[in-house]
PDB file of C-alpha atoms in Angstrom:
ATOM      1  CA  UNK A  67      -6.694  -4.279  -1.240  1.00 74.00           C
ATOM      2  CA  UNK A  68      -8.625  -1.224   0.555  1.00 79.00           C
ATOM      3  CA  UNK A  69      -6.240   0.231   3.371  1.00 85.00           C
ATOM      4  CA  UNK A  70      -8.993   2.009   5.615  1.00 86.00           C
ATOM      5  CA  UNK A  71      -6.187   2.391   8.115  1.00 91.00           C
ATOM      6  CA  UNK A  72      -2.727   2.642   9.113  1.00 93.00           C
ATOM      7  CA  UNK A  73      -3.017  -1.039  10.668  1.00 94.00           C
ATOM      8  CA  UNK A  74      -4.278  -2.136   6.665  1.00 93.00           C
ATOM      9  CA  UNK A  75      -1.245   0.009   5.110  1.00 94.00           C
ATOM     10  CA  UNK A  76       1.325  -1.447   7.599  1.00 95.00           C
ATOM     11  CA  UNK A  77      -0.090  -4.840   7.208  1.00 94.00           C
ATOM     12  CA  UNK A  78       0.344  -4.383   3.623  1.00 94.00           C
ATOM     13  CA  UNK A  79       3.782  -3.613   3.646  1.00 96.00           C
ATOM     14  CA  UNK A  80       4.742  -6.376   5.805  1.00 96.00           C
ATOM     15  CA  UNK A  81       2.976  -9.059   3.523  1.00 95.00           C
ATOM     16  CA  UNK A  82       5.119  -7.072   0.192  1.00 96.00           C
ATOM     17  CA  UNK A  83       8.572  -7.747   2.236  1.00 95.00           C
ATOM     18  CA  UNK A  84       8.096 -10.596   3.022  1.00 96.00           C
ATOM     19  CA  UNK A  85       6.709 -11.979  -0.473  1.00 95.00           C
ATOM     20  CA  UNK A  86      10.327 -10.118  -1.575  1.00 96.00           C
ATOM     21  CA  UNK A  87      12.141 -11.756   0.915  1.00 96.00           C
ATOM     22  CA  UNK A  88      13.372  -8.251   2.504  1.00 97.00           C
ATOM     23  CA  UNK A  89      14.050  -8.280   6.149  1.00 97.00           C
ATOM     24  CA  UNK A  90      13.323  -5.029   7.740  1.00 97.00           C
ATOM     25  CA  UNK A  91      16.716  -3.811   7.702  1.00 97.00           C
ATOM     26  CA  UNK A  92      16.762  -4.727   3.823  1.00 97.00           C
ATOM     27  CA  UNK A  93      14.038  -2.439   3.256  1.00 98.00           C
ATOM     28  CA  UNK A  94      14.815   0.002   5.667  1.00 98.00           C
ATOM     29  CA  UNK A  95      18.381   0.549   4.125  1.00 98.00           C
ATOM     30  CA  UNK A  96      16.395   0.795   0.502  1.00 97.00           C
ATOM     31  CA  UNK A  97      14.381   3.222   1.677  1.00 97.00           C
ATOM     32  CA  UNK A  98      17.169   5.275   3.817  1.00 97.00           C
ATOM     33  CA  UNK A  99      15.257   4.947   7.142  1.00 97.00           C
ATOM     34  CA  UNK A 100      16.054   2.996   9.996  1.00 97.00           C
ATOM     35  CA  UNK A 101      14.605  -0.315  11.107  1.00 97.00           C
ATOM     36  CA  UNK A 102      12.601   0.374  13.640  1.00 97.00           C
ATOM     37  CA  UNK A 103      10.852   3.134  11.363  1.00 97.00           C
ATOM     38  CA  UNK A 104       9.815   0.231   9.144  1.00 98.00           C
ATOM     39  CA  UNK A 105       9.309  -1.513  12.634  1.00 97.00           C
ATOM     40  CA  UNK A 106       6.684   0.838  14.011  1.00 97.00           C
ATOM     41  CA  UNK A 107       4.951   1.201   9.725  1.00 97.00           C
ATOM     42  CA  UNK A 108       4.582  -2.465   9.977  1.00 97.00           C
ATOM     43  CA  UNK A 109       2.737  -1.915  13.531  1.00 96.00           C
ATOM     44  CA  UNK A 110       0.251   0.653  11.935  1.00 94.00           C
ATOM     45  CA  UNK A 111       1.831   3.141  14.312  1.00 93.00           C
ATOM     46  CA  UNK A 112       0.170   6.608  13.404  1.00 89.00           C
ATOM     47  CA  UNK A 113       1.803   9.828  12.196  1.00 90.00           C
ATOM     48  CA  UNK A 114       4.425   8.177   9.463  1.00 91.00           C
ATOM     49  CA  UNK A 115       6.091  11.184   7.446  1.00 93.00           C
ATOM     50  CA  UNK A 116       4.459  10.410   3.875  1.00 93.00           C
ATOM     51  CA  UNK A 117       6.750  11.705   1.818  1.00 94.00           C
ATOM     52  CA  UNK A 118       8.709   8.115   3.613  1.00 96.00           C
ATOM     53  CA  UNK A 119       5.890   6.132   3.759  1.00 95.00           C
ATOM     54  CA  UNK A 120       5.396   6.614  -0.329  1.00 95.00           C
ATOM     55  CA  UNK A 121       9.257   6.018  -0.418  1.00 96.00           C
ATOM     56  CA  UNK A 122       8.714   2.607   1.210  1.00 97.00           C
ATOM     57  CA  UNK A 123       6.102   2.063  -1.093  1.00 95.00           C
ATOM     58  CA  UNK A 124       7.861   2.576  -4.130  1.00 95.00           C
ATOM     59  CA  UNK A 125      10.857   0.728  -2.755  1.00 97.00           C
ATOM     60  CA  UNK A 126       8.545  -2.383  -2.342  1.00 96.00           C
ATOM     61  CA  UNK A 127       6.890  -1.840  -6.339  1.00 94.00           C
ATOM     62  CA  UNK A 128       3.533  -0.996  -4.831  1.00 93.00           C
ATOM     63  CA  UNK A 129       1.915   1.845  -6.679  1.00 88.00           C
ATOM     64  CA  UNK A 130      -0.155   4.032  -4.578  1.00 86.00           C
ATOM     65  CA  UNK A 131      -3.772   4.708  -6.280  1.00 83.00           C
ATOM     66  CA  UNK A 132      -6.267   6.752  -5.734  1.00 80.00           C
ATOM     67  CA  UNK A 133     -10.115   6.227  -6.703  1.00 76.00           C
ATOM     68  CA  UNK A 134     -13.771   6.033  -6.699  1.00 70.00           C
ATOM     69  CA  UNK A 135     -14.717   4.394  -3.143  1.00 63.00           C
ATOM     70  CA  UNK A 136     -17.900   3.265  -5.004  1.00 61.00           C
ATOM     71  CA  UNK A 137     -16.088   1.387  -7.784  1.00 59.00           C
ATOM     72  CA  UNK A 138     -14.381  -0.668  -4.942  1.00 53.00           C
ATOM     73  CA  UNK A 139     -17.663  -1.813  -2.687  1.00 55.00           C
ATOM     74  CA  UNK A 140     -19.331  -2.724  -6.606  1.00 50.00           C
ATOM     75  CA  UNK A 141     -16.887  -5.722  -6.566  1.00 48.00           C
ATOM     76  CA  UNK A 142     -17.280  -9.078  -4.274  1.00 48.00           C
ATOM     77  CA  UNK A 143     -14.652  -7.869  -1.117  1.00 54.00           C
ATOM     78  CA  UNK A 144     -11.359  -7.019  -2.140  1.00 58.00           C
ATOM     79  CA  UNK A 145     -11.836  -7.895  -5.962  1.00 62.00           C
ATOM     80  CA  UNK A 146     -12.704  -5.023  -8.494  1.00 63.00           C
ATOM     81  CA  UNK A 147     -13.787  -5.522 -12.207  1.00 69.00           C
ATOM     82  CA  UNK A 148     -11.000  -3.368 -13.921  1.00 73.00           C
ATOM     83  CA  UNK A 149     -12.808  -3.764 -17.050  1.00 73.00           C
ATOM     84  CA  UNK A 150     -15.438  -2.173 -16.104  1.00 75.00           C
ATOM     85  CA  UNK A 151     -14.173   0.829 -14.689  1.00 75.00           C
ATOM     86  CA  UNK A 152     -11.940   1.356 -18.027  1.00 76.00           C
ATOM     87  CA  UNK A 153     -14.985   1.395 -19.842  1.00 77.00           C
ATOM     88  CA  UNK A 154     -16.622   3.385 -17.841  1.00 80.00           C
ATOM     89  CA  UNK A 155     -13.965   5.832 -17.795  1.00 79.00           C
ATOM     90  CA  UNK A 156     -14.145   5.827 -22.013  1.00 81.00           C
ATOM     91  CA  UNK A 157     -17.570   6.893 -21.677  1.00 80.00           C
ATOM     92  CA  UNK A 158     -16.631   9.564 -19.536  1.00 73.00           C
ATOM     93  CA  UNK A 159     -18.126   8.923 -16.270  1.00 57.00           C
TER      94      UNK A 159
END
């Protein structure tokens, strides 16, 4: 998934708890923040600490990554071709 936005990231992290079964409260408590922090993430609510927002991310097992925005739009919407980009990245560029 591309998150363009804090509405994608907190849309994101909604669909994660719930595929884990976490309530908000679950997660909030994992994360040491309080519900209505994960509450207002969820919402896409602007100006989330990161240092908490990677916190909630690593409390839900999704790794943050960081990459070429042109390997992304090469694939068909959200799908990318991860063999290609190792190989390219072999070959050094």
């Amino acid at each position: 998934m591309i998150v363009r936005s804090s509405k994608d990231l907190g849309a994101a992290v909604k669909a994660r708890r719930k595929v884990l079964a976490l309530d908000q409260g679950s997660l909030a408590a994992k994360v040491g923040v309080s519900r209505q922090w994960i509450g207002a993430l969820e919402q896409g609510k602007p100006g989330a600490e990161l240092a908490l927002v990677l916190r909630t991310l690593r409390a839900l097992d999704m790794p943050l990554s960081i990459g070429d925005p042109l390997v992304a739009r090469e694939g068909d919407g959200d799908s990318v071709d991860i063999d290609a980009i190792v190989a390219r990245a072999r070959q050094g560029g």
